Amino acid sequence: MTLDELRSLYHLPLFDLLKRARAVHEKHWPEPEVQLCTLLSIKTGGCSEDCSYCAQSARYDSGVAAERLMPRCDILERAKAARDAGSTRFCMGAAWKGVKAGSSRFDEVLGIVREVADLGMEVCTTLGSLGPDEARALKEAGVTAYNHNIDTSPEHYPNIVSTHSFQDRIDTIRHVQDAGMSVCCGGILGLGETVDDRLRMLEVLASFDPAPESIPINKLMPMPGTPMEGADPVDTFDLVRTIACARIAVPGAKVRLSAGRTALSDEAQALCFFAGANSIFYGDKLLTAANPRTEQDLRLLGKLGLRSAQLEAGAGAAAEPAAVAAAG
Ligand code: SAM
Ligand code: DTB
Ligand code: SF4
């Protein structure tokens, strides 16, 4: 889908855009289901990169302390709790520029992935940049999806990050695809970008081959001490329009309403689901920031008549996850 096509969609009267997005959504996602993914920061803070929105960069005085890699048994306990609470996907994040095959920390992560994969959820990791060897090793250990966002347009990216390039992000995504993992790739709204930047980001995502399996759309959570601390909040209708365009541009992707839900009312989130969002981060914490409480999310899904998506056959490695229905 081209930038011009995306522009003409984005600027439709809101209800016309929603009608178009809804038709695509119903064709590709006929079930009233929302995927629940749990995030865990397995290595927090102290990151060498300077992403201007991120509390985990060592360059900003955000109050997030640099920690070591979490012990394997603690991670497993959290993964089991996530599964028992109804998550079908467990995503482990590390505040690293990237990982290197042969390093002891990468070997440790591979061991952790093997054990989490045995729990029967989809396993996602987000560890920064990867080369082909690292991507193959993660795939072999049982990672089903790798999250690596492009975050904004190629044009705006250098205004946000100076320690790596947009092309570096694309190279990692290529290695993930070549290794046979699904790509989870999206971005953040609220970084001082224009509407065209958002649409350029979607144009790039829509051009991926294979298409991204999931597209997280984050609404900036302005973190104290970061350069984005005082950024203007994203207008909810802009968020909804962007989600609707993502749904139309990449019909088969799960569109994840990601960071920033604590600042959205139930009604705003309902509009996002209507526009095509069908996945959320589920659990009281994202990486360092707050997320709605699980009971609150189950209550909202129940009120909307949505239910948690179950694992597709073969998506997880082993046992069936504990089945949960969204609370009514
Ligand atoms: N270090 C890895 C990387 O950069 O890919 C993984 C972790 S990084 C925190 C994952 C994503 O979280 C970022 O690409 C960004 O989209 C999102 N993110 C980080 N801080 C955020 C914030 N303050 N508000 C909204 N989204 C944020
Ligand atoms: C993504 O797109 N959003 C998640 C996940 N991928 C790793 C992270 C959100 C982070 C929000 C800010 C924080 O917790 O520090
Ligand atoms: Fe590091 Fe990722 Fe945060 Fe950038 S977004 S500072 S790479 S943890």
XYZ file of C-alpha atoms and ligand atoms in Angstrom:
378
model
C 0.000 0.000 0.000
C 1.415 3.373 -0.999
C 1.746 6.544 1.046
C -0.854 8.231 -1.157
C -3.345 5.404 -0.593
C -2.734 5.569 3.145
C -3.187 9.345 3.118
C -6.523 9.118 1.365
C -7.696 6.527 3.918
C -6.398 8.385 6.962
C -8.122 11.625 6.029
C -11.555 10.093 5.323
C -14.361 11.182 7.643
C -13.770 9.078 10.778
C -16.833 6.858 10.393
C -16.028 6.117 6.746
C -12.516 5.068 7.741
C -13.890 2.922 10.566
C -16.377 1.273 8.195
C -13.563 0.352 5.808
C -11.326 -0.946 8.601
C -14.179 -2.919 10.146
C -14.944 -4.660 6.850
C -11.314 -5.751 6.499
C -11.231 -6.804 10.137
C -14.379 -8.923 9.911
C -13.132 -10.656 6.781
C -9.747 -11.581 8.255
C -10.623 -11.867 11.945
C -14.218 -13.122 12.164
C -13.955 -14.207 15.818
C -14.481 -11.580 18.573
C -11.058 -12.373 20.035
C -8.237 -10.379 21.556
C -4.787 -11.892 22.011
C -3.387 -11.466 25.527
C 0.411 -11.128 25.700
C 2.402 -10.757 28.878
C 5.608 -8.765 28.934
C 8.522 -9.287 31.262
C 11.629 -7.176 31.423
C 14.304 -9.819 32.009
C 17.108 -7.245 31.928
C 16.146 -3.728 32.885
C 17.894 -0.389 32.386
C 21.479 0.648 31.675
C 21.045 0.488 27.882
C 23.810 2.022 25.734
C 21.299 3.405 23.199
C 19.805 6.895 23.264
C 16.209 6.280 22.116
C 14.690 9.526 23.302
C 11.440 8.008 24.602
C 13.017 5.242 26.654
C 13.425 5.195 30.436
C 15.929 2.349 30.098
C 18.610 4.341 28.301
C 21.658 4.844 30.547
C 21.909 8.400 29.175
C 18.847 9.745 30.911
C 18.160 10.296 34.551
C 14.829 8.493 34.517
C 15.118 6.817 37.903
C 15.236 3.340 36.293
C 18.253 1.536 37.745
C 20.441 -0.777 35.658
C 19.843 -4.361 36.708
C 21.405 -7.707 35.846
C 19.689 -10.467 33.878
C 16.865 -11.886 35.994
C 17.521 -15.388 37.345
C 16.078 -18.198 35.232
C 13.849 -19.585 38.008
C 12.237 -16.177 38.583
C 11.520 -15.810 34.866
C 9.960 -19.267 34.730
C 7.768 -18.492 37.704
C 6.516 -15.319 35.998
C 5.916 -17.185 32.739
C 3.854 -19.858 34.497
C 1.835 -17.183 36.300
C 1.180 -15.436 32.971
C 0.009 -18.691 31.408
C -2.236 -19.445 34.371
C -3.726 -15.941 34.150
C -4.705 -16.603 30.521
C -1.842 -15.224 28.434
C -1.067 -17.105 25.262
C 2.120 -15.233 24.512
C 5.059 -14.424 26.758
C 7.407 -11.695 25.613
C 10.782 -11.225 27.282
C 12.493 -7.874 26.808
C 16.070 -6.860 27.493
C 17.544 -3.363 27.487
C 20.433 -4.250 25.228
C 21.733 -2.749 22.016
C 21.806 -6.332 20.793
C 23.078 -9.841 21.468
C 26.099 -11.788 20.200
C 26.280 -15.532 19.586
C 28.866 -17.191 21.821
C 28.538 -14.664 24.658
C 27.620 -16.074 28.055
C 24.588 -13.802 28.378
C 23.205 -14.979 25.038
C 23.716 -18.619 26.052
C 21.867 -17.879 29.265
C 18.965 -16.354 27.316
C 18.824 -19.405 25.024
C 18.524 -21.669 28.079
C 15.712 -19.502 29.444
C 13.899 -19.553 26.088
C 14.063 -23.368 25.937
C 12.406 -23.690 29.326
C 9.748 -21.034 28.675
C 8.947 -22.658 25.312
C 8.192 -25.913 27.153
C 5.318 -24.185 28.960
C 3.282 -24.143 25.757
C 2.842 -20.420 25.130
C 4.085 -18.513 22.128
C 7.512 -17.181 23.051
C 8.518 -13.727 21.929
C 11.773 -11.966 22.705
C 12.975 -8.427 22.171
C 16.695 -8.220 22.824
C 17.833 -5.520 20.392
C 19.764 -6.152 17.185
C 20.512 -9.647 15.875
C 22.696 -11.077 13.139
C 21.818 -14.231 11.195
C 23.528 -16.572 13.712
C 21.728 -15.103 16.698
C 18.389 -15.247 14.879
C 18.884 -18.931 13.970
C 19.886 -19.801 17.540
C 16.796 -18.106 18.990
C 14.544 -19.875 16.521
C 16.115 -23.239 17.386
C 15.683 -22.555 21.105
C 11.937 -22.063 20.580
C 11.332 -18.345 19.976
C 8.219 -18.011 17.802
C 8.235 -14.220 17.304
C 10.793 -11.456 17.611
C 9.790 -7.899 18.477
C 11.865 -5.179 16.883
C 10.019 -1.954 16.149
C 10.800 0.590 13.469
C 8.989 3.040 15.750
C 8.482 5.880 13.243
C 9.217 6.856 9.645
C 12.739 6.441 8.225
C 12.842 10.237 7.851
C 11.975 10.991 11.491
C 14.025 8.146 13.013
C 17.339 10.093 13.233
C 15.552 12.787 15.280
C 14.640 10.138 17.856
C 17.708 7.868 18.013
C 21.333 8.608 17.104
C 23.150 5.466 18.313
C 21.769 3.160 15.622
C 20.033 3.704 12.311
C 16.672 2.854 10.798
C 18.538 0.571 8.391
C 20.056 -1.305 11.368
C 16.497 -2.043 12.516
C 15.511 -3.266 9.044
C 18.617 -5.505 8.866
C 17.688 -7.224 12.138
C 14.125 -7.744 10.909
C 15.509 -9.393 7.756
C 17.590 -11.800 9.868
C 14.514 -12.651 11.946
C 12.525 -13.397 8.781
C 15.345 -15.450 7.256
C 15.536 -17.569 10.403
C 11.808 -18.352 10.124
C 10.564 -16.456 13.184
C 7.494 -14.239 12.988
C 8.149 -10.531 12.997
C 6.465 -8.320 15.556
C 7.148 -4.779 14.424
C 5.379 -1.506 14.968
C 5.978 1.879 16.472
C 5.174 4.697 18.852
C 2.865 7.629 18.319
C 3.693 10.890 20.071
C 7.367 11.421 19.198
C 6.736 14.776 17.553
C 6.091 13.078 14.207
C 3.706 14.274 11.520
C 0.744 12.287 10.240
C 2.824 11.565 7.135
C 5.550 10.062 9.344
C 2.983 7.693 10.842
C 1.752 6.720 7.413
C 5.293 6.266 6.080
C 5.882 3.919 8.993
C 2.792 1.933 7.965
C 3.911 1.995 4.336
C 7.241 0.409 5.366
C 5.485 -2.185 7.551
C 3.079 -3.055 4.733
C 6.024 -3.632 2.392
C 7.626 -6.339 4.567
C 7.816 -9.724 2.891
C 6.600 -11.775 4.683
C 4.148 -9.359 6.273
C 4.602 -8.681 9.995
C 2.701 -11.177 12.116
C 1.936 -8.470 14.662
C 2.061 -4.689 14.778
C 2.337 -3.069 18.186
C 1.033 0.480 18.234
C 2.380 2.254 21.302
C 1.089 5.601 22.517
C 4.053 7.406 24.038
C 4.174 7.186 27.816
C 6.262 10.278 28.558
C 8.953 9.069 30.951
C 10.424 11.573 33.417
C 14.038 12.461 32.622
C 13.860 11.461 28.933
C 13.909 14.052 26.146
C 10.267 13.121 25.415
C 9.166 13.887 28.965
C 7.107 16.930 27.930
C 5.794 15.677 24.580
C 2.209 16.537 23.691
C -0.200 13.643 24.263
C -1.460 11.835 21.180
C -5.043 12.626 20.284
C -7.214 9.538 20.714
C -8.818 9.938 17.283
C -5.340 10.052 15.703
C -4.546 6.790 17.491
C -7.797 5.251 16.256
C -7.166 6.433 12.685
C -3.645 4.975 12.758
C -4.943 1.630 14.024
C -7.626 1.589 11.320
C -4.998 2.277 8.636
C -2.734 -0.457 10.049
C -5.673 -2.896 9.922
C -6.363 -2.067 6.277
C -2.686 -1.970 5.236
C -1.760 -5.321 6.826
C -5.043 -7.250 7.129
C -3.544 -10.495 8.438
C -1.495 -8.922 11.236
C -2.506 -8.809 14.850
C -2.627 -5.114 15.648
C -1.603 -4.686 19.262
C -2.897 -1.755 21.283
C 0.316 -1.514 23.296
C 1.866 0.986 25.711
C -0.268 3.881 26.893
C -3.550 2.139 27.710
C -3.482 3.507 31.281
C -4.160 6.917 29.704
C -7.120 5.635 27.655
C -10.691 5.324 28.870
C -12.615 2.086 28.341
C -14.542 3.858 25.575
C -11.345 4.941 23.803
C -10.000 1.387 23.968
C -13.322 0.059 22.641
C -12.962 2.364 19.642
C -9.422 1.033 19.080
C -10.741 -2.560 19.109
C -13.511 -1.565 16.710
C -10.917 0.016 14.392
C -8.947 -3.238 14.217
C -6.849 -3.755 17.338
C -6.996 -7.409 18.373
C -4.151 -7.827 20.811
C -3.031 -6.194 24.060
C -0.266 -6.426 26.609
C -1.857 -8.077 29.605
C -0.448 -7.767 33.104
C 0.040 -4.954 35.575
C 3.403 -3.887 34.197
C 4.889 -3.343 30.745
C 8.708 -3.210 30.943
C 9.146 -0.390 33.456
C 5.810 1.416 33.100
C 2.312 0.665 34.342
C -0.391 -1.193 32.435
C -4.063 -1.630 33.394
C -4.752 -4.291 36.008
C -5.648 -7.736 34.651
C -9.083 -7.735 36.324
C -9.833 -4.382 34.725
C -8.882 -5.743 31.287
C -10.955 -8.900 31.683
C -13.885 -6.778 32.800
C -13.534 -4.518 29.756
C -13.304 -7.446 27.330
C -16.352 -8.978 29.004
C -18.355 -5.760 28.671
C -17.501 -5.582 24.974
C -18.310 -9.244 24.342
C -14.715 -9.956 23.358
C -12.828 -13.003 24.585
C -9.211 -13.974 24.912
C -7.846 -15.714 21.839
C -6.635 -19.259 22.407
C -3.414 -20.593 20.982
C -3.516 -21.688 17.370
C -2.621 -25.357 16.950
C 1.144 -25.709 16.966
C 1.811 -22.107 17.983
C 3.209 -23.083 21.362
C 5.721 -25.874 21.885
C 4.165 -28.203 24.411
C 1.344 -28.315 26.937
C -2.044 -26.690 26.487
C -2.321 -23.379 28.328
C -4.867 -22.929 31.104
C -8.087 -21.939 29.347
C -9.717 -18.711 30.452
C -12.753 -16.964 29.198
C -12.945 -13.217 29.507
C -14.849 -12.410 32.682
C -18.391 -11.255 32.026
N 15.797 -2.839 23.423
C 14.890 -3.454 22.557
C 14.570 -2.591 21.372
O 14.881 -1.424 21.362
O 13.999 -3.125 20.420
C 13.604 -3.912 23.207
C 12.899 -3.072 24.212
S 12.202 -1.540 23.662
C 11.779 -0.866 25.215
C 10.702 -2.005 22.852
C 9.760 -0.931 22.371
O 9.050 -0.366 23.457
C 10.332 0.268 21.664
O 10.691 -0.007 20.352
C 9.164 1.246 21.743
O 8.285 1.066 20.653
C 8.446 0.837 23.030
N 8.610 1.862 24.082
C 9.693 2.068 24.836
N 9.508 3.109 25.679
C 8.248 3.569 25.460
C 7.468 4.631 26.005
N 7.951 5.450 26.927
N 6.217 4.812 25.541
C 5.717 3.990 24.580
N 6.422 2.990 24.027
C 7.665 2.767 24.444
C 6.290 -2.845 22.184
O 6.044 -2.392 21.055
N 5.878 -2.289 23.318
C 6.363 -3.031 24.461
C 7.071 -4.241 23.789
N 6.991 -3.935 22.408
C 8.387 -4.686 24.240
C 7.156 -2.210 25.391
C 6.415 -1.005 25.918
C 7.314 -0.288 26.849
C 6.616 0.829 27.546
C 7.508 1.624 28.426
C 8.111 0.897 29.583
O 7.528 -0.069 30.130
O 9.217 1.299 29.964
Fe 17.712 0.489 24.692
Fe 15.550 -0.544 23.441
Fe 15.297 1.474 25.226
Fe 16.412 1.953 22.856
S 14.275 1.289 23.213
S 17.178 2.660 24.861
S 17.515 0.046 22.487
S 15.992 -0.579 25.660
